Short mmCIF file of C-alpha atoms in Angstrom, two decimals:
data_model
loop_
_atom_site.label_atom_id
_atom_site.label_comp_id
_atom_site.label_asym_id
_atom_site.label_seq_id
_atom_site.Cartn_x
_atom_site.Cartn_y
_atom_site.Cartn_z
CA MET T 6 -0.01 -6.44 1.87
CA GLY T 7 -1.15 -2.88 1.17
CA SER T 8 -1.61 -1.03 4.48
CA HIS T 9 -2.18 -4.12 6.64
CA GLY T 10 -0.16 -4.43 9.83
CA GLY T 11 -0.37 -0.71 10.54
CA ALA T 12 1.47 -0.04 7.25
CA THR T 13 4.82 -0.96 8.83
CA ALA T 14 7.30 -3.65 7.77
CA GLU T 15 7.39 -5.22 11.23
CA GLY T 16 3.60 -5.07 11.51
CA GLN T 17 3.18 -6.95 8.25
CA LYS T 18 5.57 -9.68 9.43
CA GLU T 19 3.46 -9.94 12.58
CA VAL T 20 0.30 -10.37 10.50
CA LEU T 21 1.94 -13.31 8.72
CA HIS T 22 3.14 -14.77 12.01
CA HIS T 23 -0.40 -14.74 13.43
CA LEU T 24 -1.54 -16.60 10.30
CA GLY T 25 1.09 -19.28 10.91
CA VAL T 26 3.45 -18.04 8.20
CA SER T 27 6.92 -17.78 9.72
CA GLU T 28 10.46 -18.32 8.49
CA GLU T 29 10.60 -21.53 10.53
CA ALA T 30 7.32 -22.87 9.15
CA MET T 31 8.10 -21.97 5.53
CA GLY T 32 11.82 -22.75 5.49
CA ALA T 33 12.46 -19.46 3.71
CA PRO T 34 13.35 -15.90 4.72
CA ILE T 35 10.59 -13.29 5.06
CA ARG T 36 11.72 -9.91 3.79
CA SER T 37 9.31 -7.19 4.74
CA SER T 38 9.71 -3.58 3.69
CA MET T 39 7.39 -0.71 2.79
CA GLU T 40 9.86 0.53 0.18
CA VAL T 41 8.46 0.61 -3.36
CA ILE T 42 9.51 1.79 -6.80
CA GLN T 43 7.26 3.45 -9.36
CA ILE T 44 7.22 1.49 -12.60
CA ASP T 45 4.59 3.45 -14.57
CA GLN T 46 1.39 5.43 -14.27
CA LEU T 47 -2.16 5.12 -15.58
CA PRO T 48 -3.49 7.51 -18.26
CA ASN T 49 -5.45 9.23 -15.47
CA GLY T 50 -2.18 10.06 -13.70
CA LEU T 51 -2.28 7.49 -10.89
CA PRO T 52 1.21 6.09 -10.22
CA VAL T 53 1.82 2.33 -10.31
CA TYR T 54 4.13 1.02 -7.58
CA VAL T 55 5.72 -2.36 -6.89
CA ASP T 56 7.45 -3.65 -3.76
CA LYS T 57 11.21 -3.09 -4.08
CA TYR T 58 12.12 -6.63 -2.98
CA ALA T 59 9.63 -8.09 -5.47
CA SER T 60 10.95 -5.89 -8.29
CA GLU T 61 14.42 -7.38 -7.76
CA ALA T 62 13.21 -11.00 -7.72
CA ASP T 63 13.68 -13.44 -10.59
CA ALA T 64 10.03 -14.47 -10.35
CA ILE T 65 6.90 -13.44 -8.45
CA VAL T 66 4.06 -15.78 -7.46
CA VAL T 67 0.90 -14.03 -6.21
CA ILE T 68 -1.53 -15.83 -3.88
CA ASN T 69 -4.98 -14.63 -2.81
CA ARG T 70 -8.53 -15.77 -2.30
CA VAL T 71 -11.04 -14.65 -4.93
CA LYS T 72 -14.23 -13.18 -3.46
CA PRO T 73 -16.69 -10.30 -3.83
CA HIS T 74 -15.21 -6.98 -2.75
CA THR T 75 -16.66 -5.19 0.24
CA ALA T 76 -16.93 -1.73 -1.32
CA PHE T 77 -17.38 -1.94 -5.11
CA ARG T 78 -18.71 -4.16 -7.90
CA GLY T 79 -16.97 -5.02 -11.16
CA ARG T 80 -15.80 -7.83 -13.42
CA ILE T 81 -12.69 -8.02 -11.20
CA GLU T 82 -13.13 -7.44 -7.46
CA SER T 83 -11.01 -9.03 -4.72
CA GLY T 84 -8.50 -11.62 -5.88
CA ILE T 85 -5.22 -12.04 -7.74
CA MET T 86 -5.52 -8.79 -9.72
CA LYS T 87 -6.21 -6.82 -6.53
CA MET T 88 -3.28 -8.50 -4.79
CA ILE T 89 -1.05 -7.46 -7.70
CA SER T 90 -2.22 -3.85 -7.87
CA ILE T 91 -2.70 -3.14 -4.15
CA GLY T 92 -0.88 -5.89 -2.26
CA LEU T 93 2.37 -5.77 -4.25
CA GLY T 94 2.15 -1.99 -4.27
CA LYS T 95 2.32 -1.91 -0.46
CA GLN T 96 0.88 1.14 1.33
CA LYS T 97 1.81 3.60 -1.41
CA GLY T 98 0.28 1.35 -4.08
CA ALA T 99 -2.87 0.89 -2.05
CA GLU T 100 -3.09 4.63 -1.48
CA ALA T 101 -2.65 5.35 -5.19
CA CYS T 102 -5.28 2.82 -6.24
CA HIS T 103 -7.77 4.24 -3.74
CA GLN T 104 -6.98 7.91 -4.40
CA LEU T 105 -9.84 8.57 -6.83
CA GLY T 106 -12.27 6.63 -4.65
CA PHE T 107 -14.14 3.35 -4.90
CA LYS T 108 -16.29 4.72 -7.71
CA TYR T 109 -13.38 4.00 -10.07
CA MET T 110 -11.82 0.96 -8.39
CA ALA T 111 -13.43 -1.47 -10.85
CA GLU T 112 -11.40 0.27 -13.57
CA ASN T 113 -8.20 1.10 -11.69
CA VAL T 114 -7.52 -2.30 -10.07
CA PRO T 115 -7.28 -4.29 -13.36
CA ALA T 116 -5.58 -1.38 -15.16
CA MET T 117 -2.78 -1.21 -12.56
CA ALA T 118 -2.52 -5.00 -12.39
CA ASN T 119 -2.15 -5.32 -16.15
CA ILE T 120 0.71 -2.82 -16.17
CA MET T 121 2.45 -4.81 -13.43
CA LEU T 122 1.85 -8.08 -15.28
CA LYS T 123 3.72 -6.59 -18.24
CA LYS T 124 6.57 -4.96 -16.30
CA ALA T 125 7.12 -7.15 -13.22
CA PRO T 126 8.34 -10.80 -13.30
CA ILE T 127 4.97 -12.29 -12.29
CA VAL T 128 4.93 -15.88 -13.53
CA PHE T 129 1.64 -17.14 -12.14
CA GLY T 130 -1.01 -16.65 -9.49
CA VAL T 131 -2.55 -19.11 -7.05
CA ALA T 132 -6.27 -18.42 -6.74
CA LEU T 133 -8.26 -19.77 -3.81
CA VAL T 134 -12.05 -19.96 -3.58
CA GLU T 135 -13.76 -20.69 -0.26
CA ASN T 136 -17.07 -22.33 0.47
CA ALA T 137 -19.73 -21.07 2.88
CA PHE T 138 -17.90 -22.65 5.85
CA ASP T 139 -14.63 -20.70 5.46
CA GLU T 140 -12.96 -23.74 3.90
CA THR T 141 -10.83 -23.70 0.75
CA CYS T 142 -12.75 -25.60 -1.91
CA ILE T 143 -10.91 -24.57 -5.10
CA VAL T 144 -7.19 -24.01 -5.70
CA GLU T 145 -6.14 -23.01 -9.22
CA VAL T 146 -2.76 -22.06 -10.61
CA LEU T 147 -3.20 -19.31 -13.20
CA PRO T 148 -0.42 -18.52 -15.70
CA ALA T 149 0.15 -14.76 -15.88
CA ALA T 150 -1.51 -14.44 -19.29
CA GLN T 151 -4.70 -16.12 -18.03
CA ILE T 152 -5.10 -14.45 -14.64
CA GLU T 153 -7.61 -11.75 -15.59
CA GLU T 154 -9.92 -13.93 -17.70
CA ARG T 155 -9.99 -16.87 -15.27
CA GLU T 156 -10.42 -14.66 -12.22
CA MET T 157 -13.67 -13.28 -13.66
CA ALA T 158 -15.08 -16.83 -13.81
CA LEU T 159 -13.80 -17.69 -10.32
CA LEU T 160 -15.45 -14.54 -8.93
CA GLU T 161 -18.85 -15.77 -10.08
CA ILE T 162 -18.19 -19.13 -8.41
CA ALA T 163 -17.12 -17.36 -5.20
CA LYS T 164 -20.27 -15.23 -5.18
CA ALA T 165 -22.44 -18.34 -5.50
CA ARG T 166 -20.63 -19.96 -2.54
CA LEU T 167 -20.69 -16.94 -0.26
CA PRO T 168 -22.30 -17.67 3.14
CA LYS T 169 -25.57 -15.88 3.87
CA ILE T 170 -27.78 -14.94 6.78
CA LEU T 171 -31.05 -16.49 5.60
CA PHE T 172 -33.35 -13.67 6.74
CA ASP T 173 -34.09 -10.67 4.54
CA GLN T 174 -34.94 -8.25 7.35
CA ILE T 175 -33.25 -8.09 10.76
CA ASP T 176 -33.98 -5.54 13.49
CA VAL T 177 -30.75 -6.16 15.43
CA LEU T 178 -27.65 -8.02 14.26
CA VAL T 179 -25.16 -8.93 17.01
CA ILE T 180 -21.63 -9.85 15.91
CA ASP T 181 -19.33 -11.32 18.56
CA TYR T 182 -16.01 -10.61 16.79
CA ILE T 183 -14.62 -8.40 14.04
CA GLY T 184 -11.04 -8.37 12.77
CA LYS T 185 -8.78 -8.06 9.75
CA ASN T 186 -8.40 -11.85 9.71
CA ILE T 187 -12.20 -12.06 9.22
CA SER T 188 -12.45 -9.40 6.51
CA GLY T 189 -10.53 -6.36 5.36
CA ASP T 190 -13.53 -4.45 6.69
CA GLY T 191 -13.50 -6.29 10.02
CA MET T 192 -16.81 -7.89 9.10
CA ASP T 193 -17.85 -8.69 5.54
CA PRO T 194 -20.49 -6.22 4.29
CA ASN T 195 -21.60 -8.86 1.78
CA ILE T 196 -22.90 -10.76 4.82
CA THR T 197 -24.20 -7.88 6.96
CA GLY T 198 -25.64 -5.74 4.16
CA ARG T 199 -23.80 -2.70 5.61
CA TYR T 200 -21.38 -1.25 3.06
CA PRO T 201 -18.85 1.55 3.55
CA THR T 202 -19.55 3.00 0.08
CA PRO T 203 -22.58 3.30 -2.24
CA TYR T 204 -20.81 1.24 -4.93
CA ALA T 205 -21.62 -2.23 -3.57
CA HIS T 206 -24.88 -3.90 -2.61
CA GLY T 207 -26.47 -7.12 -1.38
CA GLY T 208 -27.23 -8.85 1.91
CA PRO T 209 -30.00 -8.40 4.49
CA ASP T 210 -31.73 -5.20 5.58
CA VAL T 211 -30.33 -4.63 9.10
CA SER T 212 -31.77 -1.83 11.22
CA LYS T 213 -29.17 -1.78 14.01
CA MET T 214 -25.84 -3.60 14.31
CA VAL T 215 -23.70 -4.36 17.39
CA VAL T 216 -20.09 -5.57 17.45
CA LEU T 217 -18.85 -6.89 20.78
CA ASP T 218 -15.13 -7.68 20.56
CA LEU T 219 -11.97 -7.92 18.44
CA THR T 220 -10.26 -11.12 17.34
CA GLU T 221 -6.80 -11.71 18.78
CA GLU T 222 -5.36 -12.00 15.28
CA THR T 223 -6.38 -8.45 14.32
CA GLN T 224 -3.88 -7.05 16.86
CA GLY T 225 -6.07 -4.13 17.82
CA ASN T 226 -7.02 -3.12 14.27
CA ALA T 227 -10.71 -2.31 14.67
CA ASN T 228 -11.43 -1.30 11.07
CA GLY T 229 -15.18 -1.74 10.59
CA VAL T 230 -16.25 -0.74 14.10
CA GLY T 231 -17.63 2.51 12.69
CA THR T 232 -19.95 0.58 10.39
CA ALA T 233 -21.75 -0.74 13.46
CA ASP T 234 -24.20 1.35 15.46
CA PHE T 235 -23.01 0.14 18.86
CA THR T 236 -19.99 -1.53 20.42
CA THR T 237 -18.50 -2.19 23.85
CA LYS T 238 -15.93 -0.45 26.04
CA ARG T 239 -14.02 -3.76 25.96
CA LEU T 240 -13.55 -3.48 22.20
CA ILE T 241 -12.55 0.19 22.38
CA ASP T 242 -9.97 -0.55 25.10
CA LYS T 243 -8.37 -3.16 22.80
CA MET T 244 -8.35 -0.83 19.80
CA ASP T 245 -5.01 0.16 18.30
CA LYS T 246 -6.12 3.55 17.02
CA PRO T 247 -3.13 4.40 14.76
CA ALA T 248 -3.29 0.96 13.07
CA THR T 249 -7.05 1.37 12.64
CA PHE T 250 -6.99 4.93 11.36
CA VAL T 251 -4.32 4.21 8.74
CA ASN T 252 -6.87 1.97 6.99
CA GLY T 253 -9.18 4.91 6.48
CA LEU T 254 -6.37 7.23 5.46
CA THR T 255 -5.15 4.72 2.87
CA SER T 256 -8.54 3.73 1.46
CA THR T 257 -9.96 7.30 1.75
CA VAL T 258 -13.08 5.78 3.38
CA CYS T 259 -12.93 6.79 7.03
CA ALA T 260 -16.43 5.94 8.28
CA PRO T 261 -15.49 2.31 9.16
CA THR T 262 -12.63 3.52 11.38
CA LYS T 263 -14.76 5.88 13.46
CA ILE T 264 -15.62 4.87 17.01
CA SER T 265 -19.30 3.94 17.18
CA THR T 266 -21.40 4.55 20.29
CA TYR T 267 -20.00 2.27 22.99
CA LEU T 268 -21.52 0.89 26.18
CA ASP T 269 -20.01 -0.67 29.30
CA ASN T 270 -20.80 -4.28 28.39
CA ASP T 271 -22.53 -6.63 25.95
CA TYR T 272 -25.86 -6.40 27.74
CA TYR T 273 -26.13 -2.62 27.44
CA ALA T 274 -24.81 -2.56 23.87
CA ILE T 275 -27.45 -5.07 22.75
CA LYS T 276 -30.13 -3.32 24.77
CA ALA T 277 -29.25 0.00 23.11
CA ALA T 278 -29.61 -1.59 19.69
CA VAL T 279 -33.04 -2.99 20.56
CA LYS T 280 -34.08 0.38 22.03
CA THR T 281 -33.19 2.22 18.80
CA CYS T 282 -34.22 -0.32 16.14
CA ASN T 283 -37.41 1.63 15.33
CA ILE T 284 -40.11 -0.91 16.06
CA LEU T 285 -43.25 -0.24 18.08
CA ASP T 286 -43.09 -3.30 20.34
CA TYR T 287 -39.56 -4.20 21.54
CA THR T 288 -40.70 -7.70 22.49
CA LYS T 289 -41.16 -8.37 18.75
CA CYS T 290 -37.52 -7.62 17.91
CA ARG T 291 -36.07 -9.79 15.13
CA LEU T 292 -32.56 -10.38 16.53
CA VAL T 293 -29.75 -12.47 15.05
CA ARG T 294 -26.42 -13.22 16.76
CA ILE T 295 -23.40 -14.56 14.85
CA GLN T 296 -19.83 -15.36 15.90
CA ASP T 297 -18.36 -13.45 12.93
CA THR T 298 -19.08 -13.12 9.22
CA LEU T 299 -16.93 -16.13 8.32
CA HIS T 300 -18.82 -18.57 10.55
CA LEU T 301 -22.53 -18.78 9.82
CA GLY T 302 -23.04 -22.53 10.11
CA GLU T 303 -24.70 -22.02 13.49
CA ILE T 304 -26.34 -18.76 14.55
CA GLU T 305 -28.71 -17.64 17.29
CA ILE T 306 -32.08 -16.07 16.54
CA SER T 307 -34.75 -14.51 18.72
CA VAL T 308 -38.07 -16.31 19.18
CA ASN T 309 -39.70 -13.81 16.81
CA LEU T 310 -37.81 -15.43 13.93
CA LEU T 311 -38.58 -19.00 14.98
CA GLU T 312 -41.60 -19.64 12.78
CA GLU T 313 -39.91 -18.14 9.72
CA ALA T 314 -36.88 -20.32 10.42
CA ARG T 315 -39.00 -23.46 10.72
CA ASN T 316 -40.52 -22.76 7.31
CA HIS T 317 -37.15 -22.18 5.61
CA PRO T 318 -35.86 -25.25 3.72
CA ASP T 319 -32.20 -24.45 4.48
CA ILE T 320 -32.54 -23.87 8.24
CA GLU T 321 -32.51 -26.54 10.94
CA ILE T 322 -33.66 -25.66 14.48
CA LEU T 323 -31.13 -27.12 16.93
CA THR T 324 -32.51 -26.16 20.37
CA GLU T 325 -35.52 -24.90 22.23
CA PRO T 326 -35.51 -21.17 23.15
CA TYR T 327 -33.28 -20.09 26.03
CA ASP T 328 -32.10 -16.84 27.65
CA LEU T 329 -28.88 -15.27 26.43
CA PRO T 330 -26.14 -16.30 28.92
CA PHE T 331 -24.82 -13.02 30.36
CA ASN T 332 -22.23 -13.31 33.13
CA SER T 333 -22.01 -11.14 36.25
CA GLU T 334 -20.15 -8.43 34.29
CA GLY T 335 -22.97 -8.23 31.75
CA ASN T 336 -20.98 -9.93 28.99
CA LEU T 337 -22.03 -12.94 26.93
CA ARG T 338 -20.34 -16.22 27.74
#
């Protein structure tokens, strides 16, 4: 699990528990430790680590969803190979893989994974691909010798099924929730168009972005809040700063863990984004509101996007225009 769960053994068990994976549910013990052993190193000097418990097992089965990475592009991005190189390597493995930066991740992830495939008892991987509605649509069991080749094909399928905001230019994007259960980056840059590194691309052109709250499942980890321009005091009060900052320290990309400008409530945070979105007439603001980057089946748009939406073959207008429902505290209901 890399550095998830605050890079602690107990924290990683808690992450599983929040996902419904417990000893009771699975009928098997959960052994969580951050202890690793070094089994080799790459020609460039980066060490290759494997979880100590896993190294002592008779067989290892690796499970992960295959999807575009949030910070680099390559033939292998986020999937089984990344779970082998970074997930099985725990925090030290994640740190090693990230040490030379995302510029070289497309090379280092498969290189580390291939060493582990040769030296660790990995028998097969279970690859999951999701559709645009956050539903598993493909499950494939990949024998160890076929993982790399098949994952490349599954990545192309995953990219084609990625959800999208169907507007190329947005003045203000409002996101209700971010969290590690939504994306490793809190919100998926492939959806927002806001990337933490220059080594990935795609998505809409967003002038200003607001994040309003954290999911319960993220347990205070606010990784990604720094990618937004504005947030709320509510989100900052929920933020577990050590758990958040360890993400940046491990990945070496610390901008997403910074605290963005925060306002007292949703109303002022959204208003600040409109005020600074660099358009001449604020009443013409092209605003989009989404629940999170996993759920784009229904979104809210400002009236300035209405005609464009009506003319888009993949968009259905569900309601007439209405005012955003702020409560007495200035927060959206």
